[in-house]
CSV table of C-alpha atoms in Angstrom, one decimal:
chain,number,residue,atom,x,y,z
F,23,MET,CA,37.4,35.3,17.1
F,24,ARG,CA,38.5,32.2,15.4
F,25,TYR,CA,36.9,30.1,18.2
F,26,ILE,CA,33.6,31.9,17.8
F,27,SER,CA,33.6,31.4,14.1
F,28,LEU,CA,34.2,27.7,14.4
F,29,PHE,CA,31.5,27.5,17.0
F,30,THR,CA,29.1,29.4,14.9
F,31,LEU,CA,29.9,27.1,11.9
F,32,LEU,CA,29.3,24.0,14.1
F,33,VAL,CA,25.9,25.4,15.2
F,34,LEU,CA,24.9,26.1,11.6
F,35,ILE,CA,25.9,22.6,10.5
F,36,THR,CA,24.0,21.0,13.4
F,37,PHE,CA,20.9,23.2,12.7
F,38,THR,CA,21.0,22.3,9.0
F,39,ALA,CA,21.4,18.6,9.7
F,40,THR,CA,18.4,18.5,12.0
F,41,ALA,CA,16.2,21.0,10.2
F,42,GLN,CA,12.6,19.9,10.5
F,43,ILE,CA,10.1,19.7,7.6
F,44,SER,CA,7.0,21.6,8.4
F,45,ARG,CA,3.6,20.0,8.0
F,46,GLU,CA,2.7,22.3,5.1
F,47,GLU,CA,6.0,21.4,3.3
F,48,TYR,CA,5.3,17.7,3.8
F,49,ILE,CA,1.8,18.0,2.4
F,50,LYS,CA,2.9,20.0,-0.6
F,51,ARG,CA,5.7,17.4,-1.3
F,52,TRP,CA,3.6,14.3,-1.2
F,53,GLN,CA,0.0,15.3,-1.9
F,54,LEU,CA,0.0,14.1,-5.5
F,55,ILE,CA,1.0,10.6,-4.7
F,56,ALA,CA,-1.8,10.5,-2.1
F,57,ILE,CA,-4.2,11.6,-4.8
F,58,GLU,CA,-2.8,9.1,-7.3
F,59,GLU,CA,-3.2,6.3,-4.7
F,60,MET,CA,-6.8,7.3,-4.0
F,61,ASN,CA,-7.5,7.1,-7.7
F,62,ARG,CA,-6.0,3.6,-7.7
F,63,SER,CA,-7.7,2.2,-4.6
F,64,GLY,CA,-10.5,4.4,-3.3
F,65,ILE,CA,-8.6,5.2,-0.1
F,66,PRO,CA,-9.3,8.9,0.6
F,67,ALA,CA,-6.3,11.0,-0.1
F,68,SER,CA,-7.0,13.0,3.0
F,69,ILE,CA,-6.7,9.8,5.1
F,70,THR,CA,-3.4,8.8,3.4
F,71,MET,CA,-2.0,12.3,3.8
F,72,ALA,CA,-3.1,12.6,7.5
F,73,GLN,CA,-1.6,9.1,8.3
F,74,GLY,CA,1.6,10.1,6.5
F,75,CYS,CA,1.8,13.3,8.6
F,76,LEU,CA,1.0,11.5,11.9
F,77,GLU,CA,3.0,8.3,11.4
F,78,SER,CA,6.2,10.0,10.1
F,79,GLY,CA,6.1,13.2,12.1
F,80,ASN,CA,5.8,15.1,8.9
F,81,GLY,CA,8.7,13.2,7.4
F,82,ASN,CA,11.0,14.0,10.4
F,83,SER,CA,10.9,10.7,12.3
F,84,GLU,CA,14.0,8.5,12.3
F,85,LEU,CA,12.1,5.6,10.6
F,86,SER,CA,10.9,7.9,7.8
F,87,ARG,CA,14.2,9.6,7.2
F,88,LYS,CA,16.4,6.5,7.3
F,89,SER,CA,14.0,3.9,5.9
F,90,ASN,CA,11.5,5.9,3.8
F,91,ASN,CA,8.7,4.2,5.9
F,92,HIS,CA,6.1,7.0,6.3
F,93,PHE,CA,3.3,4.8,7.6
F,94,GLY,CA,4.9,2.9,10.4
F,95,ILE,CA,4.1,-0.4,8.7
F,96,LYS,CA,5.8,-3.4,10.4
F,97,CYS,CA,7.2,-6.3,8.5
F,98,LYS,CA,4.4,-8.8,9.1
F,99,LYS,CA,4.3,-12.3,7.7
F,100,GLY,CA,5.2,-12.5,4.0
F,101,TRP,CA,7.3,-9.3,3.8
F,102,THR,CA,10.3,-10.1,1.6
F,103,GLY,CA,11.8,-6.6,1.3
F,104,LYS,CA,14.4,-4.9,3.4
F,105,LYS,CA,14.0,-4.6,7.1
F,106,VAL,CA,15.0,-2.3,10.0
F,107,TYR,CA,14.5,-2.7,13.7
F,108,TYR,CA,13.2,-0.2,16.2
F,109,ASP,CA,11.6,-0.2,19.7
F,110,ASP,CA,7.9,0.4,19.4
F,111,ASP,CA,5.1,-1.4,21.2
F,112,ALA,CA,7.7,-4.0,22.0
F,113,LYS,CA,11.5,-3.9,21.9
F,114,ASN,CA,13.4,-4.4,18.6
F,115,GLU,CA,10.4,-4.7,16.3
F,116,CYS,CA,10.7,-5.3,12.6
F,117,PHE,CA,9.7,-2.5,10.2
F,118,ARG,CA,9.7,-2.3,6.4
F,119,LYS,CA,12.4,-0.4,4.7
F,120,TYR,CA,11.7,1.2,1.2
F,121,ARG,CA,13.9,2.4,-1.6
F,122,THR,CA,11.8,5.6,-2.0
F,123,VAL,CA,9.1,7.5,-0.2
F,124,GLU,CA,6.8,6.8,-3.2
F,125,ASP,CA,7.3,3.1,-2.6
F,126,SER,CA,6.1,3.6,1.0
F,127,TYR,CA,2.9,5.3,-0.2
F,128,VAL,CA,2.2,2.5,-2.8
F,129,ASP,CA,2.8,-0.2,-0.2
F,130,HIS,CA,0.5,1.6,2.3
F,131,THR,CA,-2.3,1.2,-0.3
F,132,ASN,CA,-1.4,-2.4,-1.0
F,133,PHE,CA,-1.2,-3.1,2.8
F,134,LEU,CA,-4.7,-1.8,3.4
F,135,MET,CA,-6.2,-3.4,0.2
F,136,GLY,CA,-4.6,-6.8,0.9
F,137,ASN,CA,-5.4,-7.2,4.5
F,138,PRO,CA,-8.8,-8.7,5.4
F,139,ARG,CA,-8.8,-6.7,8.6
F,140,TYR,CA,-9.4,-3.5,6.6
F,141,ALA,CA,-11.8,-5.0,4.1
F,142,SER,CA,-14.8,-3.2,5.6
F,143,LEU,CA,-13.2,0.2,5.0
F,144,PHE,CA,-13.6,-0.2,1.3
F,145,GLU,CA,-17.4,-0.3,1.7
F,146,LEU,CA,-17.3,3.2,3.1
F,147,ASP,CA,-17.9,6.4,1.1
F,148,PRO,CA,-14.4,7.4,-0.2
F,149,THR,CA,-15.2,11.1,0.7
F,150,ASP,CA,-16.2,10.2,4.3
F,151,TYR,CA,-12.8,10.8,6.0
F,152,LYS,CA,-14.4,10.6,9.5
F,153,ALA,CA,-15.8,7.2,8.9
F,154,TRP,CA,-12.4,6.0,7.4
F,155,ALA,CA,-10.5,7.4,10.4
F,156,LYS,CA,-12.9,5.6,12.9
F,157,GLY,CA,-12.6,2.5,10.8
F,158,LEU,CA,-8.8,2.5,10.9
F,159,LYS,CA,-8.9,2.9,14.7
F,160,LYS,CA,-11.5,0.1,15.0
F,161,ALA,CA,-9.5,-2.2,12.8
F,162,GLY,CA,-6.4,-1.7,15.0
F,163,TYR,CA,-4.1,0.2,12.6
F,164,ALA,CA,-2.5,1.9,15.7
F,165,THR,CA,-2.8,1.4,19.4
F,166,ALA,CA,-3.5,5.1,20.3
F,167,HIS,CA,-7.0,5.3,21.8
F,168,ASP,CA,-7.6,8.6,20.0
F,169,TYR,CA,-6.0,7.7,16.7
F,170,ASP,CA,-9.2,8.6,14.7
F,171,LYS,CA,-9.4,12.0,16.4
F,172,ARG,CA,-5.8,12.8,15.6
F,173,LEU,CA,-6.3,12.0,11.9
F,174,ILE,CA,-9.5,14.0,11.8
F,175,LYS,CA,-7.8,17.0,13.4
F,176,ILE,CA,-5.0,16.9,10.9
F,177,ILE,CA,-7.4,16.7,8.0
F,178,GLU,CA,-9.6,19.6,9.2
F,179,GLU,CA,-6.8,21.9,10.3
F,180,ASN,CA,-5.1,21.5,6.9
F,181,LYS,CA,-8.4,21.2,4.8
F,182,LEU,CA,-7.1,17.9,3.5
F,183,HIS,CA,-10.6,16.8,2.6
F,184,ARG,CA,-10.2,19.0,-0.5
F,185,LEU,CA,-7.6,16.4,-1.7
F,186,ASP,CA,-10.5,13.9,-1.9
F,187,LYS,CA,-11.9,16.1,-4.7
F,188,LYS,CA,-8.6,15.9,-6.5
F,189,MET,CA,-7.7,19.5,-5.7
F,190,ASN,CA,-4.0,19.8,-4.5
F,191,TYR,CA,-2.7,21.9,-1.7
F,192,GLN,CA,-1.4,24.9,-3.6
F,193,GLU,CA,-4.6,25.0,-5.5
F,194,LEU,CA,-6.6,25.3,-2.3
F,195,ALA,CA,-5.0,28.7,-1.6
F,196,VAL,CA,-5.5,29.9,-5.2
F,197,PHE,CA,-9.1,28.7,-5.1
F,198,GLU,CA,-9.9,30.6,-1.9
F,199,GLN,CA,-8.1,33.8,-2.9
F,200,GLN,CA,-9.2,34.4,-6.5
F,201,SER,CA,-12.1,33.6,-8.6
F,202,VAL,CA,-11.9,31.9,-12.0
F,203,SER,CA,-12.1,34.5,-14.9
F,204,PRO,CA,-15.3,34.5,-17.0
F,205,GLY,CA,-15.2,32.1,-19.9
F,206,ILE,CA,-12.3,30.0,-18.4
F,207,SER,CA,-13.0,26.5,-17.3
F,208,ASN,CA,-12.0,25.8,-13.7
F,209,SER,CA,-11.2,22.2,-14.6
F,210,LEU,CA,-7.6,23.1,-14.9
F,211,MET,CA,-7.6,24.2,-11.3
F,212,LEU,CA,-9.5,21.2,-10.1
F,213,ASN,CA,-7.5,18.5,-11.9
F,214,PRO,CA,-4.0,17.9,-10.7
F,215,TYR,CA,-3.4,14.8,-12.9
F,216,ASN,CA,-2.9,16.2,-16.4
F,217,THR,CA,0.2,18.2,-15.5
F,218,HIS,CA,2.7,16.7,-18.0
F,219,LYS,CA,3.0,18.3,-21.4
F,220,VAL,CA,2.8,15.7,-24.1
F,221,VAL,CA,5.4,16.0,-26.9
F,222,LYS,CA,6.2,13.7,-29.8
F,223,PHE,CA,9.4,11.9,-30.9
F,224,ASN,CA,9.2,9.8,-34.1
F,225,ASP,CA,5.5,10.8,-34.1
F,226,ILE,CA,5.0,9.0,-30.8
F,227,LYS,CA,3.4,10.7,-27.7
F,228,SER,CA,5.8,11.1,-24.8
F,229,VAL,CA,6.3,13.1,-21.6
F,230,VAL,CA,9.4,14.4,-19.8
F,231,ALA,CA,9.8,13.0,-16.3
F,232,ARG,CA,10.1,15.3,-13.3
F,233,LYS,CA,11.6,14.7,-9.9
F,234,GLY,CA,9.4,12.2,-8.0
F,235,ASP,CA,7.6,10.8,-11.0
F,236,THR,CA,7.0,7.0,-11.1
F,237,TYR,CA,5.7,4.9,-13.9
F,238,GLU,CA,2.7,4.0,-11.7
F,239,MET,CA,1.8,7.7,-11.3
F,240,LEU,CA,2.2,8.5,-15.0
F,241,ALA,CA,0.2,5.4,-16.0
F,242,GLN,CA,-2.7,6.7,-13.8
F,243,GLU,CA,-2.4,10.2,-15.2
F,244,PHE,CA,-2.8,9.0,-18.8
F,245,GLY,CA,-5.3,6.1,-18.2
F,246,LEU,CA,-2.8,3.4,-18.9
F,247,SER,CA,-1.7,0.2,-17.0
F,248,ASP,CA,1.6,0.1,-15.3
F,249,TRP,CA,2.8,-2.8,-17.5
F,250,GLU,CA,2.0,-0.8,-20.6
F,251,LEU,CA,4.4,2.0,-19.7
F,252,TYR,CA,7.2,-0.4,-18.8
F,253,LYS,CA,6.7,-2.2,-22.1
F,254,PHE,CA,6.5,1.0,-24.2
F,255,ASN,CA,9.8,2.1,-22.7
F,256,ASP,CA,11.6,-1.3,-22.6
F,257,GLN,CA,12.0,-1.1,-18.8
F,258,ARG,CA,11.8,-3.6,-16.1
F,259,ALA,CA,9.0,-3.4,-13.5
F,260,GLY,CA,9.9,-1.2,-10.6
F,261,TYR,CA,12.2,1.1,-12.6
F,262,ARG,CA,12.2,4.7,-11.5
F,263,PRO,CA,12.7,7.4,-14.1
F,264,VAL,CA,15.2,10.3,-13.5
F,265,PRO,CA,14.3,14.0,-14.1
F,266,ASN,CA,14.2,15.0,-17.8
F,267,GLU,CA,14.1,11.4,-19.0
F,268,VAL,CA,11.8,10.9,-22.0
F,269,ILE,CA,8.9,8.4,-21.2
F,270,TYR,CA,6.7,7.2,-24.1
F,271,ILE,CA,3.0,6.9,-23.4
F,272,GLN,CA,2.5,5.0,-26.7
F,273,SER,CA,4.3,2.1,-28.2
F,274,LYS,CA,7.6,2.9,-29.9
F,275,LYS,CA,8.0,2.0,-33.6
F,276,GLY,CA,10.1,-0.6,-35.3
F,277,LYS,CA,12.3,2.0,-36.9
F,278,ALA,CA,13.2,5.6,-36.8
F,279,SER,CA,11.7,8.4,-39.0
F,280,LYS,CA,13.0,8.8,-42.6
F,281,THR,CA,15.1,11.7,-41.5
F,282,ASN,CA,17.1,9.6,-39.1
F,283,LEU,CA,18.9,6.7,-40.9
F,284,THR,CA,21.8,6.2,-38.6
F,285,HIS,CA,23.3,7.3,-35.2
F,286,ARG,CA,27.0,7.7,-34.3
F,287,VAL,CA,27.4,6.6,-30.7
F,288,GLN,CA,28.8,9.0,-28.2
F,289,GLN,CA,30.8,8.1,-25.1
F,290,GLY,CA,28.5,6.5,-22.5
F,291,GLU,CA,25.5,6.0,-24.7
F,292,SER,CA,23.6,2.7,-24.4
F,293,MET,CA,21.4,0.9,-26.8
F,294,HIS,CA,18.4,1.8,-24.6
F,295,PHE,CA,19.4,5.5,-24.6
F,296,ILE,CA,19.5,5.4,-28.4
F,297,SER,CA,16.2,3.5,-28.5
F,298,GLN,CA,14.5,6.2,-26.4
F,299,MET,CA,16.2,9.1,-28.3
F,300,TYR,CA,14.6,8.0,-31.6
F,301,GLY,CA,11.5,6.2,-30.4
F,302,VAL,CA,12.6,2.8,-31.7
F,303,LYS,CA,11.8,-0.5,-30.0
F,304,LEU,CA,14.9,-2.0,-28.4
F,305,LYS,CA,14.5,-5.5,-29.7
F,306,PRO,CA,14.4,-4.7,-33.5
F,307,LEU,CA,17.2,-2.1,-32.9
F,308,TYR,CA,19.5,-4.9,-31.7
F,309,LYS,CA,18.4,-7.2,-34.5
F,310,ARG,CA,18.9,-4.6,-37.2
F,311,ASN,CA,22.5,-4.0,-36.0
F,312,GLY,CA,23.5,-7.7,-35.6
F,313,MET,CA,23.8,-7.3,-31.8
F,314,LYS,CA,22.8,-9.5,-29.0
F,315,ALA,CA,20.3,-8.3,-26.3
F,316,GLY,CA,22.1,-6.5,-23.6
F,317,GLN,CA,25.2,-5.9,-25.7
F,318,GLN,CA,26.3,-2.2,-25.7
F,319,PRO,CA,27.8,-0.2,-28.5
F,320,ASN,CA,31.3,1.4,-28.6
F,321,ALA,CA,31.9,5.1,-28.9
F,322,GLY,CA,32.0,6.0,-32.6
F,323,GLN,CA,30.0,3.0,-33.7
F,324,ILE,CA,27.3,3.6,-36.3
F,325,ILE,CA,23.9,2.3,-35.3
F,326,TYR,CA,21.4,1.7,-38.1
F,327,LEU,CA,18.0,3.1,-37.2
F,328,ARG,CA,15.9,2.1,-40.3
F,329,ASN,CA,17.7,-0.4,-42.5
F,330,LYS,CA,19.8,-3.3,-41.6
F,331,ARG,CA,23.6,-3.0,-41.4
F,332,GLY,CA,25.1,-3.5,-44.8
């Protein structure tokens, strides 16, 4: 009995470790970043999503799992990021490695936009997924002779062309199964961008980050430039927010509200944390407290939020 139990456990562990993501799960997980990248570049979200499905095996390929490379993009000349090596058209070829899947999607857009080989694609109608699929094949994105047909099949079987109208995957089912009630605009159903609730801290508009959010995605959602969000939040370019983190979509103020004069530092709190908590710019916060940029406070220390330290 003990032998059977151990064997069963090993089978379960093996099954869990190799569990495959379904195509539907993959689409649901990454659809919004495909739509965001379409908004940034004009590349049909249906094409990006279909390529992601095909090139990564719905996120199950070794390259996508271990390197977050969902589009099979090779290193090419000028790539300065991390690299991995796999046998593909030739032995031991160099592929790009990304920190996150989102980075792979963003680089896919940049790769197509920055390569003269694909320039003619951007003259096509952004809703003509068939022309884009054929254009990618003609430009030599992949060596498969039926690459365009594979992409079109994925798009049509999963109705991904609806993504090009900024309607996400879950909304497709809702849209097909129930009608919109009289007097209620269907814009909420058709617009997957404005999904973050705006709240205010120190009378400054902000949102709370969710899993998978990036500054680039949020900037597009609220009609801002990437650099603006990084500046508003005193963050370096490329920073990725964590779930439940407050992100300001307006510039923070030079000092806190009148009801918040000081803050007693708790264990582990940084000056940036305090800056975000009260909606105060980091530079004047350091200056007001006689501290150098990058210096961190000690637990129990009093941080002055409005007036200079006495």
